[in-house]
XYZ file of C-alpha atoms in Angstrom:
337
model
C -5.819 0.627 38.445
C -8.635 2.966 40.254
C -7.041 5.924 41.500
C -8.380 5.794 45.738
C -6.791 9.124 46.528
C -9.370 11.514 48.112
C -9.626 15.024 49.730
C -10.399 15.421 53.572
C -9.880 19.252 55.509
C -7.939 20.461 52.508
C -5.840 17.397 53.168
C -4.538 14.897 50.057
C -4.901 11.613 51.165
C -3.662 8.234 49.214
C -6.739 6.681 50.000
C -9.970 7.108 52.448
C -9.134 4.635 55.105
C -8.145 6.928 58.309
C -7.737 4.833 62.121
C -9.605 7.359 64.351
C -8.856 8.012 68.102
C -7.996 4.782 70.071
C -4.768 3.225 71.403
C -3.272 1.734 68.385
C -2.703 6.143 67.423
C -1.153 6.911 70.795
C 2.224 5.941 69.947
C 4.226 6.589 67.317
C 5.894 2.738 66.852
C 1.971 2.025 66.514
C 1.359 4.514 64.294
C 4.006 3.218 61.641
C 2.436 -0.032 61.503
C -0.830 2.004 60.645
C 1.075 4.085 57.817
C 2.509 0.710 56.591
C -0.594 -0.874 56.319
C -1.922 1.614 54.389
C -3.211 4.021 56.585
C -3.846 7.692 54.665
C -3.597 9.541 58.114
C -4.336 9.121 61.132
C -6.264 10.968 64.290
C -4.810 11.156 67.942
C -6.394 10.278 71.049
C -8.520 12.768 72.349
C -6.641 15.310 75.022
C -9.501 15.814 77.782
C -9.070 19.353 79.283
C -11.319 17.454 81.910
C -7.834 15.085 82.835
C -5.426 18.357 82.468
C -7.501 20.064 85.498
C -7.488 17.418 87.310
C -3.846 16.840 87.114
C -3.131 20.695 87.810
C -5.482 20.240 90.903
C -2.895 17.661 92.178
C -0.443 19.075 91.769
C -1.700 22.298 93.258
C -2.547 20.118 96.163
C 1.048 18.712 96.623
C 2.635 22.272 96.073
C 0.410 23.456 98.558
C 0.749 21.076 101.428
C 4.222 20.104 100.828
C 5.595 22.474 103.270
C 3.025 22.317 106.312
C 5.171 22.011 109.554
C 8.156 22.432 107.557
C 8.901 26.677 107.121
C 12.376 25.896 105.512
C 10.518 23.665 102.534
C 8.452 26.417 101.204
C 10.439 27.173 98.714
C 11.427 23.302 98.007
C 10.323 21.731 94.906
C 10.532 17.995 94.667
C 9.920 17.383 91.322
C 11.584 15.097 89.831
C 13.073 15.884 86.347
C 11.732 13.441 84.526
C 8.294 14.494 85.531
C 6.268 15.706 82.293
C 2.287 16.765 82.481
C -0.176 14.979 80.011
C -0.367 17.505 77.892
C 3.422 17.342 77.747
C 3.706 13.882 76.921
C 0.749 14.649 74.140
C 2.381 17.336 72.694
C 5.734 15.106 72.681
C 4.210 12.224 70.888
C 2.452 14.729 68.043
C 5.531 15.839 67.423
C 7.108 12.642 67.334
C 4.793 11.679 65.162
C 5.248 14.719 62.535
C 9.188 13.542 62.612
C 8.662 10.003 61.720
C 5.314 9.489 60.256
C 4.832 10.850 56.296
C 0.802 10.917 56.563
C -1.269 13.743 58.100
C -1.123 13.660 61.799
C -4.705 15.094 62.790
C -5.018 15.929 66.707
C -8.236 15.240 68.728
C -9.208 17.786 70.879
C -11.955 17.233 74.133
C -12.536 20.658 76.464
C -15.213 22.005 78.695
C -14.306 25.916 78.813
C -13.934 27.873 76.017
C -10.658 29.483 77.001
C -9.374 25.535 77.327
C -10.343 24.741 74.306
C -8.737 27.868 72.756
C -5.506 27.362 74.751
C -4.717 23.647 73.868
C -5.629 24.602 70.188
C -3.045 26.872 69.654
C -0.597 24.640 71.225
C -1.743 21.662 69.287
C -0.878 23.544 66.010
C 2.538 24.819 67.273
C 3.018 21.035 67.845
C 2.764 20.650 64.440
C -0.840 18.985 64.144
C -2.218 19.123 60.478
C -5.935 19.509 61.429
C -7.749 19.765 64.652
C -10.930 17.490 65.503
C -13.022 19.169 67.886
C -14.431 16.008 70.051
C -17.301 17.842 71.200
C -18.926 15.244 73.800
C -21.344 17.301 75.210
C -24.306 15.295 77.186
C -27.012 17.730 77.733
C -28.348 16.449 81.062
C -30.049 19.744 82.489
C -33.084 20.701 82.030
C -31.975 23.708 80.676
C -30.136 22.784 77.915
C -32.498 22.915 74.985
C -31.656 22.129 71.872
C -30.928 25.660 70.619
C -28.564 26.242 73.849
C -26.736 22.777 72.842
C -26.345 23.999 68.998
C -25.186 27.669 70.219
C -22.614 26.190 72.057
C -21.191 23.854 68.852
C -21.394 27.275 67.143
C -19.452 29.518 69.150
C -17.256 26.956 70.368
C -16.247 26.605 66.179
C -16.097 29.835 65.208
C -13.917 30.900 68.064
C -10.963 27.983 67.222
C -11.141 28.677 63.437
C -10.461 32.780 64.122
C -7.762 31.286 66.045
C -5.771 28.507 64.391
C -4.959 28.035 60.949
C -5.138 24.666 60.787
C -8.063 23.148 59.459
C -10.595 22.625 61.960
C -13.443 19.058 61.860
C -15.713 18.662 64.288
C -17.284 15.213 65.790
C -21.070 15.518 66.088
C -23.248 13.597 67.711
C -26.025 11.673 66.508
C -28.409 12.870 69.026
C -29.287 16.302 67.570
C -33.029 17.892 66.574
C -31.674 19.189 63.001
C -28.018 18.008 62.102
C -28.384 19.137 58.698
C -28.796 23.006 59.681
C -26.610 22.476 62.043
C -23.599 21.660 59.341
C -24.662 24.372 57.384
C -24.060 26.660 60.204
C -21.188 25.149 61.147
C -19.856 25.337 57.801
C -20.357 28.954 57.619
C -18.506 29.294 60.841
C -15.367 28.097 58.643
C -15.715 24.501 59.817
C -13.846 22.370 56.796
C -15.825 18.976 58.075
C -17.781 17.031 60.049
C -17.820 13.292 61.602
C -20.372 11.448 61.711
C -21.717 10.518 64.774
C -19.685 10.558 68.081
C -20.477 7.489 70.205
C -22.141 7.982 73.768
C -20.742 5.370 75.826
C -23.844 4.456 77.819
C -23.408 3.178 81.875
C -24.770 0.024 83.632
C -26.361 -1.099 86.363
C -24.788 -3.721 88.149
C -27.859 -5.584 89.489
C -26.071 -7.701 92.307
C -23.544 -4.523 94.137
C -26.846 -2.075 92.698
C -24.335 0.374 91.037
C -23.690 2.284 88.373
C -20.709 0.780 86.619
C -18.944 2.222 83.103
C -19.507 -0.191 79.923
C -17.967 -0.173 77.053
C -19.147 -2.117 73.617
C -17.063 -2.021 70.911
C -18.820 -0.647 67.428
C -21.061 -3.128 65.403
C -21.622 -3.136 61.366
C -25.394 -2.208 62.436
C -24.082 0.994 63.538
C -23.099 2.064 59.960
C -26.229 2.839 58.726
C -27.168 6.003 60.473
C -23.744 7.607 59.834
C -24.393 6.721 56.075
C -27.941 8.028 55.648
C -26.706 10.986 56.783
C -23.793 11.678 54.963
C -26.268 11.240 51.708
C -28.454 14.201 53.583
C -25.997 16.239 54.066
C -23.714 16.014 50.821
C -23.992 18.238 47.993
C -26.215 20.314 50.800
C -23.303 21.814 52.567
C -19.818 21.689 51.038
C -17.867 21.090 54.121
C -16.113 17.349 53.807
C -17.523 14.187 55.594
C -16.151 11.874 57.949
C -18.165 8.910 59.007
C -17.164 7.030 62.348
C -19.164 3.984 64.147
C -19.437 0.823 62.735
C -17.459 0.633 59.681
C -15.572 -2.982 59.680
C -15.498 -4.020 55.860
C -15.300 -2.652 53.277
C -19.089 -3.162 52.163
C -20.220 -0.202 54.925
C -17.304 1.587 53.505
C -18.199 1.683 49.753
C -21.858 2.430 51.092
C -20.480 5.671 53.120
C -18.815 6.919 49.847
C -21.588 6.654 47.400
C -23.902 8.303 50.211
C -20.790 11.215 50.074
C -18.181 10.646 52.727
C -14.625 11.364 51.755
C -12.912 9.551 54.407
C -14.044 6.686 56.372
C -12.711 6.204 60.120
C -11.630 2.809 61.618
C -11.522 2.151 65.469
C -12.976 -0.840 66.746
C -12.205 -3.188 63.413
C -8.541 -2.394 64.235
C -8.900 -3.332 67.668
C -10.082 -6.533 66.659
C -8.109 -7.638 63.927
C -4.718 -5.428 63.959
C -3.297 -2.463 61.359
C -2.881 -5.016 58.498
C -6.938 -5.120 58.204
C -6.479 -1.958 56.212
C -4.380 -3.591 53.850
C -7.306 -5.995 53.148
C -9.474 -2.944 52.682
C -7.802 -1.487 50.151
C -7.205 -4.215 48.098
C -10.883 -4.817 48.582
C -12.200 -1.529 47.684
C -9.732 -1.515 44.496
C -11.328 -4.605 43.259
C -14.896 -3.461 43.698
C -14.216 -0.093 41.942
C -12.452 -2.192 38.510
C -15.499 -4.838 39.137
C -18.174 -1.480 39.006
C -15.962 0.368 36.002
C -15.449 3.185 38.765
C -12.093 4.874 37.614
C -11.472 6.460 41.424
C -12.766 7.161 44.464
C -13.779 10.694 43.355
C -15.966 9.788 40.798
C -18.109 7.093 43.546
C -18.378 9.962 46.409
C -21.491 10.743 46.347
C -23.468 9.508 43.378
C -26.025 7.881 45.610
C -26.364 10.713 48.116
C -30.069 11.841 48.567
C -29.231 14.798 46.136
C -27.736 12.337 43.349
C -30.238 9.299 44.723
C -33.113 7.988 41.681
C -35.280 8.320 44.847
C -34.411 10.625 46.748
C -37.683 9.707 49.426
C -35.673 6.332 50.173
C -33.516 8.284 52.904
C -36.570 10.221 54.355
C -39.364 8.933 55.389
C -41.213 7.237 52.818
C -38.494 4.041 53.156
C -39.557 4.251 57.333
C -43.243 3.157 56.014
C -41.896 1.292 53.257
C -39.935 -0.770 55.611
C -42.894 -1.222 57.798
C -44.926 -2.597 55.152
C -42.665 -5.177 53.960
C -41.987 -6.424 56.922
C -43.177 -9.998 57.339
C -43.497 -11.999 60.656
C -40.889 -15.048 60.606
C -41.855 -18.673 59.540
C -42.673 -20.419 62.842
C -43.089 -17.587 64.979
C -46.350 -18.035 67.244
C -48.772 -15.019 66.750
């Protein structure tokens, strides 16, 4: 039997199947059907510092006004006791998690200030959060924001949480970088333990018939896999910081791809949307038969052995294959030219 344990953020996992942010990691009944299916860990939705301003702002508001008119209310605080901030309820469920869950709990963490990111950090740990995903979704819409400003600000924002915590600390890049494989290098020597690969920009619509702009959301496709495992090949055995790869990976095809290009762990979202927890089951049974079918004896020994260091042609992930594609690329039978 192949042995499909694997190491992610210092982390010993039973296998390298890990459900990423999305509803079915919210709560912790929903996150034992994960572990039971097979999950090796799994990664908390996101806490926005973005939703835990705007919350305080309310409330604020309500303190505030509450007592207009009223002299003998200033000091009156209607709350009722039940009442618990996001964060609260956040910090709740991690912990509830730790208590009845056995795999790594890994939190997810979204700010916009430094001090906010800092803050929530600290308390995600004392929560009891094995690792710490910085979800840095940072759209660089000014025209300001070149690409060295966007970098610095990955940079500093890293360094500072890993002087802080001492959890292990991954952060979510996006695809849309000049130079991600300097950038992991620096991030690594910031004390980064690993990146994902790529966050997913959810893009806005036009509605043509009200003319405006409207949010849209599209789950992930298997077309999507492909960048995230081109490069994970560039950037393994380059940097020594562990790989995540996130965006498109439904079967376990993409998955066995992303491991030989040098990803230790492989994150599911949308495939477990679709079909439900047990689809990691499947995966695993899947990814157990390839490895006997291949004569792989574990997981460990397929990471990387096709990654553009290990590759018998390297050029196929730069861009020799972009002209190579180009070339063989034939028109359709009974398309019109």
């Amino acid at each position: 039997m192949a042995d499909l344990s694997t190491n992610y953020l210092g982390l010993a996992l039973a296998n390298p199947f890990v459900p990423s942010s999305s509803p079915l990691t919210r709560r912790a009944d929903d996150a034992l059907r994960l572990e039971d299916a097979g999950a090796a860990a799994i990664i908390l939705p996101s806490l926005f510092e973005e939703d835990l301003r705007a919350e305080q702002a309310r409330l604020d508001r309500f303190f505030d006004t509450q007592a207009l008119g009223h002299a003998e209310a200033d000091s009156f605080r209607p709350m009722p006791a039940s009442f618990r901030t996001r964060e609260e309820v956040y910090l709740a469920s991690l912990a509830e998690m730790k208590e009845r869950l056995s795999i790594p709990v890994i939190a997810s963490l979204n700010g916009v200030s430094l001090d906010g990111w800092l803050d929530h950090a600290l308390l995600l740990e004392d929560a009891g959060a094995d690792a710490l995903e910085l979800n840095a979704y940072y759209l660089p819409g000014e025209i300001e924001d070149s690409s060295e400003r966007v970098e610095t600000r990955y940079l500093l924002l890293a360094r500072s949480l890993v002087e802080r915590v001492r959890i292990p600390v991954a952060v979510k890049l996006t695809s849309q970088l000049t130079a991600p494989l300097s950038l992991v290098s620096r991030l690594q020597a910031a004390g980064v333990a690993g990146v994902s690969l790529f966050n997913r920009f959810y893009q806005p619509d036009i509605d043509l018939e009200n003319l405006e702009v409207t949010p849209h959301l599209d789950l992930s496709t298997p077309g999507e896999a492909l960048l995230r495992i081109r490069w994970a090949a560039m950037i393994h055995g380059r940097c020594d910081c562990d790989i995540a790869v996130t965006g498109g990976f439904h079967g376990v095809e993409e998955s066995i791809k992303a491991m030989l290009a040098g990803a230790s762990v492989v994150h599911l979202c949308s495939v477990l949307l679709q079909r439900g927890p047990l689809h990691i089951a499947d995966l695993l049974l899947s990814l157990e038969a390839w490895l006997e079918e291949h004569e792989y004896e574990s997981v460990s020994q397929l990471r990387g052995s096709l990654s553009q260091r290990n590759a018998p042609d390297p050029t196929r992930y730069a861009r020799a294959n972009y002209l190579e594609v180009l070339d063989n690329y034939s028109t359709p039978a009974g398309v019109r030219h």
